[in-house]
Coordinates of C-alpha atoms in Angstrom, one line a residue:
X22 CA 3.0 -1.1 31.2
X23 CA 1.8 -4.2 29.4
X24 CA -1.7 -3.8 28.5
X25 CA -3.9 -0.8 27.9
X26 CA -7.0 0.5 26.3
X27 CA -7.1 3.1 23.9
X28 CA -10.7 4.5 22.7
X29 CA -11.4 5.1 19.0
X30 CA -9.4 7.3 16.8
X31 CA -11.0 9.2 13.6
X32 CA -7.6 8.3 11.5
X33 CA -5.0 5.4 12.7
X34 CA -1.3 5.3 11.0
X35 CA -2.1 1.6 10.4
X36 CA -5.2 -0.7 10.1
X37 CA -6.0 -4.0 11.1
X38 CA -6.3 -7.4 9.4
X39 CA -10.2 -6.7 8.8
X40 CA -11.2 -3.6 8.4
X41 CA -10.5 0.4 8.8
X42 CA -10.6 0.2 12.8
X43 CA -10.7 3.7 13.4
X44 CA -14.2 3.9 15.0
X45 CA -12.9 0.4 17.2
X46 CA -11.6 0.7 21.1
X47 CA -8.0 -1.0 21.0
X48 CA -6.3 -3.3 23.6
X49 CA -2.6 -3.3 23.1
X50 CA -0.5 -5.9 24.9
X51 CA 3.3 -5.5 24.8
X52 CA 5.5 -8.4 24.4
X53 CA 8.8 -8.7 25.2
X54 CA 10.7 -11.0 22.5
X55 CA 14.1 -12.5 24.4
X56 CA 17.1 -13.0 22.2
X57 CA 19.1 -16.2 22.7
X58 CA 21.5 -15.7 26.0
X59 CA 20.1 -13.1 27.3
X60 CA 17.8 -13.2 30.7
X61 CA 14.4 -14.0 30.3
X62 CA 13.5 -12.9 33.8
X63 CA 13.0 -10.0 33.2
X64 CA 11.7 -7.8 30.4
X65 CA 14.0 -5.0 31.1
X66 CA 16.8 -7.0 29.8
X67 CA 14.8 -7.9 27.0
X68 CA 16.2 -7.5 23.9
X69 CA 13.0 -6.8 21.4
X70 CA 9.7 -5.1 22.6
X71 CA 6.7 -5.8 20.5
X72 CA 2.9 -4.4 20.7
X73 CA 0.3 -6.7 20.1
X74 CA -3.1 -4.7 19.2
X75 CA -6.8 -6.1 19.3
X76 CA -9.6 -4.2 17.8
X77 CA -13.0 -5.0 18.2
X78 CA -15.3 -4.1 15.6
X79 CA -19.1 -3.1 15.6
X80 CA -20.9 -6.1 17.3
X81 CA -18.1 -7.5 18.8
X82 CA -18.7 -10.5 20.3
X83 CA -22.3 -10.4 19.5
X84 CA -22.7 -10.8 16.2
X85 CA -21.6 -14.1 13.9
X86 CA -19.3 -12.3 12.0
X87 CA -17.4 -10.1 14.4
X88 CA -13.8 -11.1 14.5
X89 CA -11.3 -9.7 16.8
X90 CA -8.8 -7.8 14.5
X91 CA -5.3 -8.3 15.7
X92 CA -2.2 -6.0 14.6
X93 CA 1.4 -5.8 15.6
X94 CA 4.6 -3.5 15.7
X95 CA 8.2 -3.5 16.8
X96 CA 8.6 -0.9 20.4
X97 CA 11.9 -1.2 20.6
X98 CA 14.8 -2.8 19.7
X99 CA 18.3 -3.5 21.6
X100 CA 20.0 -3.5 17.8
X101 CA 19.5 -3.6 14.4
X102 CA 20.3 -7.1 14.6
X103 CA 17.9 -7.9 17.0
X104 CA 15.1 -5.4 14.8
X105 CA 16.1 -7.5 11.6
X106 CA 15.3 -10.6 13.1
X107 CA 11.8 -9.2 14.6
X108 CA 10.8 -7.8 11.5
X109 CA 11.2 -11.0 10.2
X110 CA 9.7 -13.0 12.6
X111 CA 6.2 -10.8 13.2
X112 CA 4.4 -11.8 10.5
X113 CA 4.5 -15.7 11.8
X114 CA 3.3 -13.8 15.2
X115 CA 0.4 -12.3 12.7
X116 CA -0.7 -15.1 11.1
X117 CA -0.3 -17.4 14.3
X118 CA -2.6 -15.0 16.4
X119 CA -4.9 -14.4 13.3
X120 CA -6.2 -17.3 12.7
X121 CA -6.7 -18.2 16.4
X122 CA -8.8 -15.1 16.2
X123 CA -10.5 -16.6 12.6
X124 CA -11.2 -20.1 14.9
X125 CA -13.4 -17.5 17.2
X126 CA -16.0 -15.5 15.4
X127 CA -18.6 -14.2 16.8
X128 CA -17.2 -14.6 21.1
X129 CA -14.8 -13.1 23.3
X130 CA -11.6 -14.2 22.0
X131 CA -8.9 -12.1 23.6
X132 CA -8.0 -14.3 26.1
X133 CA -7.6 -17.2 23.4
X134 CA -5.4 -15.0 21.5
X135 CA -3.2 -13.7 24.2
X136 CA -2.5 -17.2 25.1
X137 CA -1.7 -18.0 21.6
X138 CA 0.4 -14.8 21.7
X139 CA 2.1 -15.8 24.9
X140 CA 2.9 -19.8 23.7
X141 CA 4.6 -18.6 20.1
X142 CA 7.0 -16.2 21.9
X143 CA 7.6 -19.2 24.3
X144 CA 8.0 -21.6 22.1
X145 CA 7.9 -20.4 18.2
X146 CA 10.3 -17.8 19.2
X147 CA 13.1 -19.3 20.5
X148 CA 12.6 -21.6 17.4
X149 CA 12.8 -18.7 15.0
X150 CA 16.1 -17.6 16.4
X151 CA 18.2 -21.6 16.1
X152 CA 16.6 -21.6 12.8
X153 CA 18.1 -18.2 12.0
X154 CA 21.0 -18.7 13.9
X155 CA 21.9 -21.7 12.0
X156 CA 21.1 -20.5 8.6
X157 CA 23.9 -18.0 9.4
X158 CA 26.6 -20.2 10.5
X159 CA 26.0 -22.7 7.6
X160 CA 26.5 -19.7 5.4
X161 CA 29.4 -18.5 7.4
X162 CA 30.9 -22.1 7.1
X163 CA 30.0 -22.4 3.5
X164 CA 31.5 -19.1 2.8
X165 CA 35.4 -20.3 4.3
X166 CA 34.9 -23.0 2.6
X167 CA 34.8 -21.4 -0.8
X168 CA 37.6 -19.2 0.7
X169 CA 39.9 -22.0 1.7
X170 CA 39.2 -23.7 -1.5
X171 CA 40.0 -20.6 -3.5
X172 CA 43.6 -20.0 -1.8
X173 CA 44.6 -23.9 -2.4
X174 CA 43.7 -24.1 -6.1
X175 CA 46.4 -25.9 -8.3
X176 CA 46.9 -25.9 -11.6
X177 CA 45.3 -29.8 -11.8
X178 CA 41.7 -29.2 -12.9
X179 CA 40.4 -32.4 -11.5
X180 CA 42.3 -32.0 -8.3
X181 CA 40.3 -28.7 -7.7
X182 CA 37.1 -30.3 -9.3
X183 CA 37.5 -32.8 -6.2
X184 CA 38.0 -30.4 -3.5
X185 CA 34.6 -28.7 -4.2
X186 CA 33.1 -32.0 -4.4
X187 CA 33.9 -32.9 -1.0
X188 CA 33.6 -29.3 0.6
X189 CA 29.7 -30.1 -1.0
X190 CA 29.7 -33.3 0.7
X191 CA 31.2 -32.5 4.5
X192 CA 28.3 -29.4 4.3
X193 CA 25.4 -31.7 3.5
X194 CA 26.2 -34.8 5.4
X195 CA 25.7 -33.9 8.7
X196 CA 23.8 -36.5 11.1
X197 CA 21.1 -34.6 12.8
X198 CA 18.1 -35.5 15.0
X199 CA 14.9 -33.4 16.1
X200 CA 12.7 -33.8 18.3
X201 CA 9.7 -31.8 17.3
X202 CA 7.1 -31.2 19.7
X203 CA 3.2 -30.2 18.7
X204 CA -0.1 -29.3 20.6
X205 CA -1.8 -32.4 19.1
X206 CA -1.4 -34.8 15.9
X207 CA -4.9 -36.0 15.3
X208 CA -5.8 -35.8 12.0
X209 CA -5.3 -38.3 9.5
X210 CA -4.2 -36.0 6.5
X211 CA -1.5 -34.6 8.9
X212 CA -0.5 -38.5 10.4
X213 CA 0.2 -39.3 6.4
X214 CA 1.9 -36.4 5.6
X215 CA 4.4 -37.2 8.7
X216 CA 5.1 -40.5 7.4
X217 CA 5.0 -39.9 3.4
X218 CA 7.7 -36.7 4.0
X219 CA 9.8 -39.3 6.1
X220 CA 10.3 -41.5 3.7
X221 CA 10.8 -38.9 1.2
X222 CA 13.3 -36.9 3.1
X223 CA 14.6 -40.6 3.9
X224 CA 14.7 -40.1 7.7
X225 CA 13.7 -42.6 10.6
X226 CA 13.0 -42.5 13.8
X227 CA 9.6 -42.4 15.7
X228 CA 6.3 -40.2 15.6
X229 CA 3.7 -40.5 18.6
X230 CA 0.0 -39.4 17.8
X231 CA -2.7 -37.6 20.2
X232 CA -2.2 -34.9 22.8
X233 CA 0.7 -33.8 22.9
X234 CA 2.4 -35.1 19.2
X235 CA 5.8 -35.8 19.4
X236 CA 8.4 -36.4 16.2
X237 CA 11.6 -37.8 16.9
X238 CA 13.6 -38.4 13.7
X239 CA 17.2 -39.0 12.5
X240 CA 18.8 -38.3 9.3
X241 CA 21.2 -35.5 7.2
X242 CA 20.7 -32.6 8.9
X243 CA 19.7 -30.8 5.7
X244 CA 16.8 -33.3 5.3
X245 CA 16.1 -33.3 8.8
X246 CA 15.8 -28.8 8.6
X247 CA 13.8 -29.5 5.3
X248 CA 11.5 -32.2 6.9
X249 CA 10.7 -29.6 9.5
X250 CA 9.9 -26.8 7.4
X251 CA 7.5 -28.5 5.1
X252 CA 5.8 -29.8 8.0
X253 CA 5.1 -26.2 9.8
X254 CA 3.7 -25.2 6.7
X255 CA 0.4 -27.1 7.3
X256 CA -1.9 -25.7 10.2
X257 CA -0.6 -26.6 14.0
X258 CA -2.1 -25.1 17.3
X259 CA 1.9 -25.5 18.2
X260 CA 4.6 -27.1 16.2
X261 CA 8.5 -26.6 17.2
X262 CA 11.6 -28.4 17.6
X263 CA 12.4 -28.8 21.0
X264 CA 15.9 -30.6 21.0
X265 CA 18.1 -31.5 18.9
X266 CA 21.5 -33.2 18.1
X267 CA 24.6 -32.9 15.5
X268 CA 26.7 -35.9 15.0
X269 CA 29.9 -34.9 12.4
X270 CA 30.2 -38.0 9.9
X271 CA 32.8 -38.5 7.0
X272 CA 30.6 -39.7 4.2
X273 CA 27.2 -41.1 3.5
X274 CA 28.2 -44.5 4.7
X275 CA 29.9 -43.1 7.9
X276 CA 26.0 -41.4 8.6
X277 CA 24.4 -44.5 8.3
X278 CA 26.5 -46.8 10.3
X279 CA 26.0 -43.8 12.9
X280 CA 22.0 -44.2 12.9
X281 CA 20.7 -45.4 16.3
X282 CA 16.9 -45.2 15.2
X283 CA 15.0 -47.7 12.6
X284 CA 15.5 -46.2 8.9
X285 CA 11.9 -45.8 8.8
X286 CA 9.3 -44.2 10.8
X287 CA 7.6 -45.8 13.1
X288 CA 3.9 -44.2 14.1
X289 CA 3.1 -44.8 17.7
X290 CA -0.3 -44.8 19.1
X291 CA -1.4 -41.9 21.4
X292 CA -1.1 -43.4 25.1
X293 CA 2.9 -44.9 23.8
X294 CA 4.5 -41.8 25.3
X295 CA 6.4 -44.3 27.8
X296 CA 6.8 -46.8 24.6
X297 CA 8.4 -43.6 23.0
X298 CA 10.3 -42.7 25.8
X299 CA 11.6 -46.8 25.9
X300 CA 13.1 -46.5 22.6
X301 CA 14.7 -43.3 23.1
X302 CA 16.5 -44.7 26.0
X303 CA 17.5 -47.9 24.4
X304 CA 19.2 -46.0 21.4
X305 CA 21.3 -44.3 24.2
X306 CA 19.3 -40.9 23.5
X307 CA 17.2 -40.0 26.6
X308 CA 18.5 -36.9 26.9
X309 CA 16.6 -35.8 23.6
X310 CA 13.8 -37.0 24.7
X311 CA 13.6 -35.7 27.8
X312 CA 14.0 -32.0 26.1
X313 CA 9.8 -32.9 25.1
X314 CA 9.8 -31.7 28.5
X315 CA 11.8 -28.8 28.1
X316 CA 14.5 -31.0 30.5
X317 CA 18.4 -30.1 28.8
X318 CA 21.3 -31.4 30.2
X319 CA 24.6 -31.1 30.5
X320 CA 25.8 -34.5 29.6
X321 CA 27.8 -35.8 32.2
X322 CA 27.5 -32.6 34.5
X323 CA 23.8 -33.4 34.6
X324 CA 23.9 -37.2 34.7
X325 CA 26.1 -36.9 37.6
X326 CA 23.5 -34.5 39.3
X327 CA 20.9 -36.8 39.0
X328 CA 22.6 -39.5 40.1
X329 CA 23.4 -38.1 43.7
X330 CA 19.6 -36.9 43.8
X331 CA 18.6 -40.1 43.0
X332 CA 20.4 -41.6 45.8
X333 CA 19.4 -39.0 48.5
X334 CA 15.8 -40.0 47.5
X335 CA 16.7 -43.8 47.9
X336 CA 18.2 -43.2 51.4
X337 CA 14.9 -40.6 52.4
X338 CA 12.7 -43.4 51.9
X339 CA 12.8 -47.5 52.2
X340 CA 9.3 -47.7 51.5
X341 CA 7.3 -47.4 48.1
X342 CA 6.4 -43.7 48.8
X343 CA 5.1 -42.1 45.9
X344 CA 4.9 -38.4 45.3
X345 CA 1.7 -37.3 43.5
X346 CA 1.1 -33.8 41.5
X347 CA -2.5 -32.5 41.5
X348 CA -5.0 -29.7 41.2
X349 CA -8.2 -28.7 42.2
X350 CA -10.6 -26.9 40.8
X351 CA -14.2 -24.9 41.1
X352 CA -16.1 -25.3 37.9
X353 CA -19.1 -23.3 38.5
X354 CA -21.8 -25.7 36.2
X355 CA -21.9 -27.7 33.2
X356 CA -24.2 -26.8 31.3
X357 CA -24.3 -30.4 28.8
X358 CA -22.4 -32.6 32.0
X359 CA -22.3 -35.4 29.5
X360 CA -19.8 -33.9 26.8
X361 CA -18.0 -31.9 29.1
X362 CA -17.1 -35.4 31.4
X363 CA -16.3 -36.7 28.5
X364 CA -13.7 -34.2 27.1
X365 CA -12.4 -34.1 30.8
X366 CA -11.7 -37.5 30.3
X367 CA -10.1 -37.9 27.0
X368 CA -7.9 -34.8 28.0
X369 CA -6.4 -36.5 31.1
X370 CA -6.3 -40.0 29.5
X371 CA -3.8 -38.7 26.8
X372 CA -1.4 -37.2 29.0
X373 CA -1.2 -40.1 31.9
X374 CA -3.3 -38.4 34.3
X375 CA -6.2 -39.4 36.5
X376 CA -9.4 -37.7 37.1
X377 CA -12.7 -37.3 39.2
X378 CA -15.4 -35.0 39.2
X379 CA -17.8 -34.7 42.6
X380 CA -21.1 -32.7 42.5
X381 CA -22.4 -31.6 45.7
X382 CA -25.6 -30.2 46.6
X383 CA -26.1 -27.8 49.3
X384 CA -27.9 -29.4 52.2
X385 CA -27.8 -32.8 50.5
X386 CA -30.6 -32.1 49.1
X387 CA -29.6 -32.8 44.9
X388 CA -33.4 -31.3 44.1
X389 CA -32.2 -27.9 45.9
X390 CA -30.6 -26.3 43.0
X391 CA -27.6 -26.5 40.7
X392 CA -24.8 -28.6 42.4
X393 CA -21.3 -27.0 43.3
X394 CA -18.8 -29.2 41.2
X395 CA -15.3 -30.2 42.0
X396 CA -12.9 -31.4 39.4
X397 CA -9.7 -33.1 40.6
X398 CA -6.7 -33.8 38.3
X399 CA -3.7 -36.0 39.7
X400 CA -0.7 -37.2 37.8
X401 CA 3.1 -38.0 38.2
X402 CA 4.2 -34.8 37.5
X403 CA 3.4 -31.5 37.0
X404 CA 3.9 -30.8 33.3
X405 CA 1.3 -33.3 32.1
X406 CA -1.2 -31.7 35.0
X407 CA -0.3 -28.2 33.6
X408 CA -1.1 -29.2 30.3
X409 CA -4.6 -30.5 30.9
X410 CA -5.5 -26.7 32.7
X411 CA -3.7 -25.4 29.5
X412 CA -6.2 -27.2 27.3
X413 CA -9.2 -26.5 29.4
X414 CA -9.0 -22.6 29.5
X415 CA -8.4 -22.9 25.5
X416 CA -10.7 -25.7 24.0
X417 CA -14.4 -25.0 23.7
X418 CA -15.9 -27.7 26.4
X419 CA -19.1 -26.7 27.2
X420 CA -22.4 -25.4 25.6
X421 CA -23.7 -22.2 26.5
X422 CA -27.3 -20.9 26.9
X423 CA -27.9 -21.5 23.2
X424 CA -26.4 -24.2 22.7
X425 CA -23.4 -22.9 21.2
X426 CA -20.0 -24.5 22.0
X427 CA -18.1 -22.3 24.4
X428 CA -14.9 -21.8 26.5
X429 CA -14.9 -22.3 30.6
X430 CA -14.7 -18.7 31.8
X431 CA -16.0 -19.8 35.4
X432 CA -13.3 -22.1 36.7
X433 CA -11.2 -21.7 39.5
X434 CA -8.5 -23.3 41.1
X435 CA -8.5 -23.8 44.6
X436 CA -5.2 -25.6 44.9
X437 CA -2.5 -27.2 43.5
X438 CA 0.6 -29.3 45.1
X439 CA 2.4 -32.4 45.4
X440 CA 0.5 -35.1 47.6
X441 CA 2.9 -37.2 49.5
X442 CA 1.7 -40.5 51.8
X443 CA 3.1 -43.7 52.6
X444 CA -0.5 -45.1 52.3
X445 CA -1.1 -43.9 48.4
X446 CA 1.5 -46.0 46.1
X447 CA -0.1 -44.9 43.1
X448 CA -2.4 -42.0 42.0
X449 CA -5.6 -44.6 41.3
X450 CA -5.2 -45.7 45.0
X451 CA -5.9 -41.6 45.8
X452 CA -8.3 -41.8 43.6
X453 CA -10.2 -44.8 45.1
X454 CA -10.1 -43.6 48.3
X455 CA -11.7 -40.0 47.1
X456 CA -14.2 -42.0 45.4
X457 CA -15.6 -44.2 48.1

C-alpha cells in the first residue's frame, strides 16, 4: 500500500520535527527511491522504500500555529549500498518537506508536501545519486593515481615531484558544463549571488531569471561541482542539475581554448528562454539545453531520429499547420477575481503560454448568482502547459472567506489535448477566435 492512517499511539519509537506526537493521527506515505539503472516503472523493482509520516497536531489546520509535523524512515532496502546512500540522502528529503510544511501554518498542507515529497525524489533524487556517484569515481581515479605514481617512482626527486604535480593537474582540470535547472529565480539576493559566485568560481556561460530559472555555465569541473553546491545551500522551491557535459583537456590553456560560452555570466531576462535556447545552439550545445526539458540524446543516434521525423512531418503537411497543446479547466469561484487573473496571467506569460478565462452565468442572467468560470491554457507544448497546472495547485492564488491567502482546492480539469487545424497558425489566432 502507499498511504494509510494510523490513529494515535500513547508511546511512538520516534517523534516528529515538533512535538511528542503520540496523541496525533498519522498519515504515512511510502516512497519508492529508484537507484540509477534500474526501472522506474515500477516500484517493485525499486531499489529503496521510504515512509514519509505526517502528524497533525491539536488544532490542526485551525489554529495559527499548527504545523503539519513530517517524519521519515528507510522500509527497505535492496543493499547496503543502496541503504547507505538513503540514509544519507533523507535528511535533504526532511528538511526539503519541512520547511514546505513551515511555509503552511495554520492550513491543510498535506497535499503541498506530498507534492514537494514527490518532486525531490523526481528530481533531487536522481541528483543525489550523480553527485555521489561521481564523488566515488573521482576518488576511485585519484586513488590509481597515487597507485600508479607509487609503482613508477625513481630515485630523481624532482622527477617524482613532477609526476604528482601533473597527476594534481589532469584531476582538477576537467572542462565541465551544468545546466542547473530551478522552480523560479526571482529574488534579487539570489540573482547576485549567481553572478558574484560566477565570477568567483571563474565560470561563464548564461543564467535566465523568472519561472522556471535556468543556469547554464562552463568551466573546471571542480569549480563547476563547487558552484553548484554553494548555490543549493540557499533556499530553492527546486534546484538541480539537469545535464551536463565533460570535455577531457591537457592543461589550463587547453580548457580555455575549449570554452564555447562568454567567460562571464551573462543574466538573461525572464521571457529570454528562446534567447537562451539561441545561444546554446550557436555554441554547438543544444543538446544540453534541451535536457531543461528532461530531452537526452544520444548524439548522433538521436539527431538522426529526429531528422527522419522531421521530414515525415514536412511531407504530412505543405501547409503552415500548427499543433497546439492545451487544457481546460473548472475553477469553481474566485473569490478576489482581480489578483487571481492576475497571477493567472503572470504564470502563463513566463512560460510562453496563452490564456483566457470565460465566466458564464446560468440563464444569461450575470445577476443570477455566482458565474461558472472556465480557464483555458494553450501553449506549444505540453511541458510549459504542465508546469503552469503545477504551479496552480501549489501557489496560494486566491483569498479565502477571511481574507486569508489560500490554495485552489476546487479546480478541475475537464480536458487536455493537442489542438490541430489548418485554420489556427498560431495559439493567439485560437485564442482570438474563443474570445470573439
Amino acid at each position: 500500500e502507499e498511504a494509510w492512517i494510523s490513529p494515535p499511539l500513547t508511546s511512538l519509537s520516534r517523534t516528529s520535527n515538533h512535538h511528542d506526537d503520540s496523541s496525533y493521527s498519522r498519515i504515512h506515505r511510502r516512497l519508492v527511491l529508484v537507484m540509477e539503472g534500474e526501472d522506474d516503472t515500477s516500484s517493485s523493482t525499486g531499489s529503496i522504500e521510504v515512509d514519509l509520516v505526517f502528524s497533525m497536531p491539536d488544532g490542526y489546520p485551525v489554529r495559527d500555529d499548527a504545523t503539519l509535523g513530517v517524519d521519515a524512515s528507510i522500509h527497505s532496502a535492496k543493499s547496503g549500498e543502496s541503504r547507505k546512500m538513503a540514509m544519507d540522502a533523507l535528511p535533504r528529503l526532511l528538511a526539503c518537506c519541512r520547511e514546505k510544511a513551515a511555509d503552511h501554518p495554520g492550513e491543510e498542507s498535506v497535499f503541498v508536501v506530498l507534492a514537494c515529497a514527490d518532486d525531490w525524489v523526481e528530481n533531487d533524487w536522481r541528483d543525489f545519486q550523480k553527485d555521489e556517484n561521481r564523488k566515488a569515481m573521482i576518488a576511485a581515479a585519484a586513488n590509481n593515481s597515487m597507485k600508479k605514481t607509487s609503482s613508477n617512482r625513481s630515485g630523481d626527486n624532482n622527477n617524482e615531484s613532477n609526476k604528482k604535480a601533473t597527476n594534481h593537474v589532469d584531476n582538477k582540470l576537467m572542462l565541465g558544463r551544468k545546466l542547473i535547472y530551478s522552480h523560479h529565480i526571482i529574488a534579487n539576493s539570489k540573482q547576485r549571488a549567481i553572478a558574484e559566485l560566477a565570477t568567483q568560481y571563474q565560470l561563464g556561460g548564461y543564467a535566465k531569471i523568472g519561472w522556471p530559472g535556468i543556469i547554464v555555465v562552463e568551466g573546471s569541473e571542480e569549480d563547476c561541482l563547487d558552484y553548484y553546491h554553494e548555490l543549493k545551500k540557499m533556499r530553492w522551491k527546486h534546484f538541480g542539475v539537469r545535464g551536463e557535459q565533460f570535455v577531457p583537456v591537457k592543461d589550463a590553456n587547453d580548457l580555455q581554448g575549449k570554452r564555447a560560452f562568454p567567460h562571464k555570466l551573462q543574466m538573461l531576462g525572464a521571457d529570454q528562454m528562446s534567447t537562451l535556447a539561441s545561444k546554446c545552439r550557436d555554441a554547438g550545445l543544444e543538446s544540453l539545453f534541451k535536457t531543461a526539458m528532461k530531452v537526452y540524446e544520444d548524439d548522433e543516434e538521436q539527431q538522426n531520429e529526429e531528422e527522419t521525423i522531421a521530414k515525415g512531418e514536412q511531407q504530412k503537411s505543405s501547409s503552415s499547420s500548427t499543433c497546439v497543446y492545451g487544457v481546460f479547466v473548472l475553477v469553481d469561484h474566485m473569490n478576489n477575481p482581480k489578483k487571481y487573473r492576475k497571477w493567472l496571467q503572470k504564470a502563463t506569460k513566463s512560460v510562453g503560454c496563452s490564456l483566457f478565462v470565460k465566466q458564464c452565468y446560468r440563464n444569461d442572467n450575470a445577476q443570477g448568482g455566482r458565474p461558472i468560470i472556465f480557464v483555458g491554457i494553450l501553449g506549444q507544448e505540453p511541458t510549459a502547459v504542465n508546469q503552469v497546472l503545477k504551479r496552480w495547485r501549489t501557489s496560494r492564488v486566491d483569498i479565502d472567506a477571511k481574507g486569508t491567502p489560500c490554495l485552489e482546492r476546487m479546480m478541475t480539469v475537464l480536458v487536455d489535448g493537442y489542438l490541430e487545424d489548418s485554420a489556427f497558425s498560431s495559439a493567439n489566432e485560437l485564442l482570438d477566435m474563443i474570445n470573439h
